């Protein structure tokens, strides 16, 4: 077993087929096939089911995929340490922190610490938490509190969930300074929701519970796992949805979306910094965690 085999296997899983994986790795498709076959031969088990268009992991293949990700992450860390002076900080972040919280904060941190280096991965909140627990990431940023004995979960930043709508009739006649009553507003509306597993979706479910909304009565016209795609659909009038306020500020400011606060419920949400309890983090990582908590007003 070698790293080339693992990289080919992981790429086939992530890109859905051997051809796309080969293009991404800049090697031939037969070479990718040879790598994956050699890995299966060495392990003595089938890792994936091949079809004409896509591949599907076997149950054993799914376990090997998670292990391969961890091995490749550790290999990258060793490689980075050999190339760069100083310490690389390995971050995992869910969609909202990765897109709307970290970029500006990282620029500020890098300005004050020009030798700092980061390796950043984005994924679902639970995947980030698992990565922190497994040692793939030094620090995680998610929108879901983690009830895990292996993880320290620290609130550091607040936001709120808002209802978003296209800037067109009949929504453009509403006052964005007036919160909306969901029980009155949602009936008859086309609704777009995030798939289960995201921090935003978990907060929306909580808001529905507080507002007494029966999910079975909603006219859900689409479910997506990408917040950007949801905003695009809303902007073009496909339906209304819910989003973190931070994530829509730009589109609201330039008139592409409308955003409304929600009446009668606590729509505020926390974002959390995750770290492993048993981890002895290096000074650079500890310094970065302190910076993030101080910058956003979290307690130290």
CSV table of C-alpha atoms in Angstrom, one decimal:
chain,number,residue,atom,x,y,z
A,1,UNK,CA,0.0,0.0,0.0
A,2,UNK,CA,1.3,3.5,-0.8
A,3,UNK,CA,0.0,7.0,-0.9
A,4,UNK,CA,-0.6,7.0,-4.6
A,5,UNK,CA,-3.1,4.2,-4.2
A,6,UNK,CA,-4.8,6.0,-1.3
A,7,UNK,CA,-5.0,9.2,-3.2
A,8,UNK,CA,-6.5,7.5,-6.3
A,9,UNK,CA,-9.1,5.7,-4.1
A,10,UNK,CA,-10.1,8.9,-2.3
A,11,UNK,CA,-10.3,10.8,-5.5
A,12,UNK,CA,-12.6,8.3,-7.2
A,13,UNK,CA,-14.9,8.4,-4.1
A,14,UNK,CA,-15.0,12.2,-4.1
A,15,UNK,CA,-15.3,12.8,-7.8
A,16,UNK,CA,-17.7,9.9,-8.5
A,17,UNK,CA,-15.9,8.0,-11.2
A,18,UNK,CA,-12.4,7.0,-12.4
A,19,UNK,CA,-12.3,9.4,-15.3
A,20,UNK,CA,-12.9,12.5,-13.2
A,21,UNK,CA,-10.5,11.3,-10.6
A,22,UNK,CA,-7.8,10.8,-13.2
A,23,UNK,CA,-8.3,14.3,-14.6
A,24,UNK,CA,-8.1,15.8,-11.1
A,25,UNK,CA,-4.9,13.9,-10.3
A,26,UNK,CA,-3.4,14.6,-13.8
A,27,UNK,CA,-2.8,10.9,-14.4
A,28,UNK,CA,-4.4,8.4,-16.8
A,29,UNK,CA,-7.6,6.6,-16.0
A,30,UNK,CA,-6.0,3.1,-16.3
A,31,UNK,CA,-3.4,4.2,-13.7
A,32,UNK,CA,-6.2,5.2,-11.3
A,33,UNK,CA,-7.9,1.9,-11.9
A,34,UNK,CA,-4.6,0.0,-11.3
A,35,UNK,CA,-4.1,1.9,-8.0
A,36,UNK,CA,-7.6,1.1,-6.7
A,37,UNK,CA,-7.4,-2.6,-7.8
A,38,UNK,CA,-4.0,-2.9,-6.1
A,39,UNK,CA,-5.4,-1.5,-2.9
A,40,UNK,CA,-8.4,-4.0,-3.1
A,41,UNK,CA,-6.0,-6.9,-3.8
A,42,UNK,CA,-3.8,-6.0,-0.8
A,43,UNK,CA,-6.8,-5.6,1.6
A,44,UNK,CA,-8.5,-8.7,0.2
A,45,UNK,CA,-11.9,-7.0,0.0
A,46,UNK,CA,-13.9,-5.1,-2.6
A,47,UNK,CA,-14.0,-1.4,-1.8
A,48,UNK,CA,-16.4,-0.1,-4.4
A,49,UNK,CA,-19.1,-1.3,-6.8
A,50,UNK,CA,-18.4,-0.1,-10.4
A,51,UNK,CA,-21.2,1.0,-12.7
A,52,UNK,CA,-21.1,2.6,-16.2
A,53,UNK,CA,-21.4,6.1,-14.8
A,54,UNK,CA,-20.5,6.1,-11.1
A,55,UNK,CA,-19.0,4.1,-8.3
A,56,UNK,CA,-20.6,3.2,-5.0
A,57,UNK,CA,-18.7,2.3,-1.8
A,58,UNK,CA,-19.2,-1.0,-0.2
A,59,UNK,CA,-19.7,-1.0,3.6
A,60,UNK,CA,-16.0,-2.0,4.0
A,61,UNK,CA,-15.0,0.6,1.5
A,62,UNK,CA,-16.7,3.4,3.5
A,63,UNK,CA,-14.6,2.4,6.5
A,64,UNK,CA,-11.4,2.4,4.4
A,65,UNK,CA,-12.3,5.8,2.9
A,66,UNK,CA,-12.5,7.4,6.4
A,67,UNK,CA,-9.1,5.8,7.3
A,68,UNK,CA,-7.5,6.8,4.1
A,69,UNK,CA,-8.6,10.5,4.7
A,70,UNK,CA,-6.9,10.4,8.1
A,71,UNK,CA,-3.7,8.8,6.7
A,72,UNK,CA,-3.5,11.3,3.9
A,73,UNK,CA,-4.2,14.2,6.3
A,74,UNK,CA,-1.3,13.1,8.5
A,75,UNK,CA,1.0,12.7,5.5
A,76,UNK,CA,0.2,16.2,4.4
A,77,UNK,CA,1.0,17.5,7.9
A,78,UNK,CA,4.4,15.8,7.9
A,79,UNK,CA,5.1,17.1,4.4
A,80,UNK,CA,4.1,20.7,5.2
A,81,UNK,CA,6.2,20.6,8.4
A,82,UNK,CA,9.2,19.6,6.3
A,83,UNK,CA,8.7,22.4,3.7
A,84,UNK,CA,7.7,25.4,5.8
A,85,UNK,CA,9.4,27.0,8.8
A,86,UNK,CA,7.1,27.3,11.8
A,87,UNK,CA,3.9,25.4,12.5
A,88,UNK,CA,1.0,24.9,10.1
A,89,UNK,CA,-2.4,25.2,11.8
A,90,UNK,CA,-4.9,22.6,10.5
A,91,UNK,CA,-8.5,23.9,10.5
A,92,UNK,CA,-11.8,22.2,9.7
A,93,UNK,CA,-14.8,24.5,9.3
A,94,UNK,CA,-18.5,24.0,8.3
A,95,UNK,CA,-19.9,26.2,5.5
A,96,UNK,CA,-20.9,29.4,7.3
A,97,UNK,CA,-17.6,29.7,9.4
A,98,UNK,CA,-15.5,28.8,6.3
A,99,UNK,CA,-17.2,31.3,4.0
A,100,UNK,CA,-18.3,34.2,6.2
A,101,UNK,CA,-16.4,34.2,9.5
A,102,UNK,CA,-12.9,32.9,8.9
A,103,UNK,CA,-11.8,34.8,5.8
A,104,UNK,CA,-11.6,38.3,7.3
A,105,UNK,CA,-10.4,36.9,10.7
A,106,UNK,CA,-7.6,35.0,9.0
A,107,UNK,CA,-6.4,38.1,7.1
A,108,UNK,CA,-6.2,40.0,10.4
A,109,UNK,CA,-4.3,37.2,12.1
A,110,UNK,CA,-1.9,36.8,9.2
A,111,UNK,CA,-1.2,40.6,9.1
A,112,UNK,CA,-0.2,40.4,12.8
A,113,UNK,CA,1.6,37.0,12.4
A,114,UNK,CA,3.1,36.9,8.8
A,115,UNK,CA,4.8,33.6,9.3
A,116,UNK,CA,1.5,31.8,10.1
A,117,UNK,CA,0.3,29.1,7.7
A,118,UNK,CA,-3.0,27.3,7.5
A,119,UNK,CA,-4.4,24.1,6.0
A,120,UNK,CA,-8.2,24.6,5.8
A,121,UNK,CA,-10.9,21.9,5.0
A,122,UNK,CA,-14.6,22.5,4.7
A,123,UNK,CA,-17.3,20.0,5.5
A,124,UNK,CA,-20.5,19.3,7.3
A,125,UNK,CA,-20.5,20.1,11.0
A,126,UNK,CA,-20.5,16.5,12.1
A,127,UNK,CA,-17.6,15.7,9.7
A,128,UNK,CA,-15.6,18.5,11.2
A,129,UNK,CA,-16.3,17.3,14.7
A,130,UNK,CA,-15.2,13.8,13.8
A,131,UNK,CA,-12.1,15.2,12.2
A,132,UNK,CA,-11.2,17.1,15.4
A,133,UNK,CA,-11.8,14.0,17.5
A,134,UNK,CA,-9.7,11.9,15.2
A,135,UNK,CA,-6.8,14.4,15.1
A,136,UNK,CA,-7.2,15.4,11.5
A,137,UNK,CA,-7.7,19.0,12.5
A,138,UNK,CA,-6.2,21.0,15.3
A,139,UNK,CA,-9.2,23.2,15.5
A,140,UNK,CA,-12.8,23.0,14.2
A,141,UNK,CA,-15.4,25.7,13.6
A,142,UNK,CA,-19.0,24.6,13.5
A,143,UNK,CA,-22.6,25.8,14.1
A,144,UNK,CA,-23.6,22.8,16.2
A,145,UNK,CA,-22.7,22.1,19.8
A,146,UNK,CA,-20.9,18.8,20.1
A,147,UNK,CA,-21.9,16.4,22.9
A,148,UNK,CA,-18.7,14.4,22.7
A,149,UNK,CA,-16.5,13.6,25.7
A,150,UNK,CA,-13.4,13.8,23.4
A,151,UNK,CA,-14.0,17.4,22.4
A,152,UNK,CA,-14.0,20.8,24.1
A,153,UNK,CA,-16.7,22.9,22.5
A,154,UNK,CA,-16.4,26.7,23.1
A,155,UNK,CA,-18.9,29.3,21.8
A,156,UNK,CA,-17.1,32.2,20.2
A,157,UNK,CA,-19.4,33.9,17.7
A,158,UNK,CA,-23.1,34.7,17.4
A,159,UNK,CA,-25.4,35.0,14.4
A,160,UNK,CA,-29.1,34.7,13.8
A,161,UNK,CA,-31.3,32.8,11.4
A,162,UNK,CA,-33.4,34.9,9.0
A,163,UNK,CA,-36.1,34.2,6.5
A,164,UNK,CA,-34.9,35.1,3.0
A,165,UNK,CA,-37.1,35.9,0.0
A,166,UNK,CA,-36.5,37.2,-3.6
A,167,UNK,CA,-36.6,41.0,-4.0
A,168,UNK,CA,-39.8,40.8,-6.1
A,169,UNK,CA,-43.6,40.8,-5.6
A,170,UNK,CA,-45.2,40.1,-3.3
A,171,UNK,CA,-42.3,40.1,-0.9
A,172,UNK,CA,-40.9,43.5,-1.9
A,173,UNK,CA,-43.9,45.2,-0.3
A,174,UNK,CA,-43.1,43.9,3.1
A,175,UNK,CA,-41.1,45.9,5.7
A,176,UNK,CA,-37.8,44.2,6.5
A,177,UNK,CA,-37.8,46.0,9.9
A,178,UNK,CA,-41.0,44.0,10.9
A,179,UNK,CA,-40.4,40.4,12.0
A,180,UNK,CA,-42.5,37.8,10.3
A,181,UNK,CA,-44.9,35.4,12.1
A,182,UNK,CA,-44.0,32.0,10.5
A,183,UNK,CA,-47.4,30.5,11.3
A,184,UNK,CA,-49.1,33.2,9.3
A,185,UNK,CA,-46.4,33.7,6.6
A,186,UNK,CA,-45.4,30.1,5.5
A,187,UNK,CA,-48.8,28.6,4.4
A,188,UNK,CA,-48.9,28.6,0.6
A,189,UNK,CA,-45.3,29.5,0.1
A,190,UNK,CA,-42.7,27.4,-1.7
A,191,UNK,CA,-40.0,26.5,0.8
A,192,UNK,CA,-36.4,25.5,0.1
A,193,UNK,CA,-34.5,23.7,2.9
A,194,UNK,CA,-31.0,22.6,3.7
A,195,UNK,CA,-30.4,18.8,3.9
A,196,UNK,CA,-30.1,17.3,7.4
A,197,UNK,CA,-26.6,17.4,8.8
A,198,UNK,CA,-25.9,21.1,8.6
A,199,UNK,CA,-25.8,23.5,11.6
A,200,UNK,CA,-28.2,25.9,9.8
A,201,UNK,CA,-30.7,23.1,9.3
A,202,UNK,CA,-30.5,22.1,13.0
A,203,UNK,CA,-31.3,25.7,14.0
A,204,UNK,CA,-34.2,25.9,11.5
A,205,UNK,CA,-35.7,22.7,13.0
A,206,UNK,CA,-35.4,24.3,16.5
A,207,UNK,CA,-37.1,27.5,15.3
A,208,UNK,CA,-39.9,25.4,13.7
A,209,UNK,CA,-40.4,23.7,17.0
A,210,UNK,CA,-40.6,27.0,19.0
A,211,UNK,CA,-43.0,28.5,16.4
A,212,UNK,CA,-45.2,25.4,16.5
A,213,UNK,CA,-44.7,24.7,12.7
A,214,UNK,CA,-45.8,21.3,11.5
A,215,UNK,CA,-43.2,20.4,8.9
A,216,UNK,CA,-45.6,18.1,7.1
A,217,UNK,CA,-47.7,21.1,6.1
A,218,UNK,CA,-44.8,22.9,4.4
A,219,UNK,CA,-44.7,23.0,0.7
A,220,UNK,CA,-41.0,22.0,0.4
A,221,UNK,CA,-40.0,22.4,-3.3
A,222,UNK,CA,-36.3,21.6,-3.0
A,223,UNK,CA,-33.7,20.3,-0.5
A,224,UNK,CA,-30.1,21.1,-1.1
A,225,UNK,CA,-26.9,20.8,0.9
A,226,UNK,CA,-25.3,23.9,-0.5
A,227,UNK,CA,-26.1,27.3,1.0
A,228,UNK,CA,-25.0,29.2,-2.1
A,229,UNK,CA,-27.3,27.3,-4.4
A,230,UNK,CA,-30.2,27.9,-2.0
A,231,UNK,CA,-29.5,31.6,-2.1
A,232,UNK,CA,-29.4,31.5,-5.9
A,233,UNK,CA,-32.7,29.7,-6.1
A,234,UNK,CA,-34.3,32.2,-3.7
A,235,UNK,CA,-32.9,35.1,-5.6
A,236,UNK,CA,-34.5,33.8,-8.9
A,237,UNK,CA,-37.9,33.4,-7.3
A,238,UNK,CA,-37.9,29.6,-6.9
A,239,UNK,CA,-39.0,29.8,-3.2
A,240,UNK,CA,-38.2,31.2,0.2
A,241,UNK,CA,-35.7,29.8,2.6
A,242,UNK,CA,-33.8,30.4,5.9
A,243,UNK,CA,-30.2,31.3,6.2
A,244,UNK,CA,-27.6,32.7,8.6
A,245,UNK,CA,-27.8,36.5,8.6
A,246,UNK,CA,-24.1,36.8,8.1
A,247,UNK,CA,-24.3,34.8,4.9
A,248,UNK,CA,-26.8,37.0,3.1
A,249,UNK,CA,-25.7,40.5,4.2
A,250,UNK,CA,-24.0,41.2,0.9
A,251,UNK,CA,-27.0,40.2,-1.3
A,252,UNK,CA,-29.4,42.1,0.9
A,253,UNK,CA,-27.2,45.2,0.7
A,254,UNK,CA,-27.2,45.2,-3.1
A,255,UNK,CA,-30.9,44.4,-3.3
A,256,UNK,CA,-30.6,40.8,-4.6
A,257,UNK,CA,-32.4,39.3,-1.6
A,258,UNK,CA,-34.7,40.3,1.2
A,259,UNK,CA,-34.1,39.2,4.8
A,260,UNK,CA,-36.7,39.1,7.6
A,261,UNK,CA,-36.2,38.4,11.3
A,262,UNK,CA,-38.6,35.9,12.8
A,263,UNK,CA,-41.2,36.9,15.3
A,264,UNK,CA,-41.8,35.1,18.6
A,265,UNK,CA,-38.8,32.8,18.6
A,266,UNK,CA,-35.1,33.0,19.6
A,267,UNK,CA,-33.5,33.0,16.2
A,268,UNK,CA,-30.0,33.6,17.5
A,269,UNK,CA,-27.4,30.9,17.1
A,270,UNK,CA,-23.9,30.3,18.3
A,271,UNK,CA,-20.8,29.1,16.4
A,272,UNK,CA,-18.3,27.0,18.2
A,273,UNK,CA,-14.5,26.4,18.3
A,274,UNK,CA,-13.7,22.7,18.7
A,275,UNK,CA,-10.5,21.1,20.0
A,276,UNK,CA,-9.6,17.7,21.3
A,277,UNK,CA,-9.5,17.4,25.1
A,278,UNK,CA,-6.4,15.2,25.1
A,279,UNK,CA,-4.5,17.2,22.5
A,280,UNK,CA,-1.3,19.1,23.3
A,281,UNK,CA,-1.6,21.8,20.8
A,282,UNK,CA,1.4,23.8,19.7
A,283,UNK,CA,1.9,27.4,20.7
A,284,UNK,CA,0.8,28.7,17.3
A,285,UNK,CA,-2.5,26.9,17.5
A,286,UNK,CA,-3.2,28.0,21.1
A,287,UNK,CA,-2.4,31.6,20.1
A,288,UNK,CA,-4.8,31.4,17.1
A,289,UNK,CA,-7.6,30.0,19.3
A,290,UNK,CA,-7.1,32.8,21.8
A,291,UNK,CA,-7.1,35.4,18.9
A,292,UNK,CA,-10.4,34.1,17.6
A,293,UNK,CA,-12.1,34.1,20.9
A,294,UNK,CA,-10.9,37.6,21.7
A,295,UNK,CA,-11.8,38.9,18.3
A,296,UNK,CA,-15.4,37.8,18.5
A,297,UNK,CA,-15.9,38.5,22.2
A,298,UNK,CA,-15.8,35.0,23.5
A,299,UNK,CA,-14.7,34.3,27.1
A,300,UNK,CA,-11.2,33.1,27.6
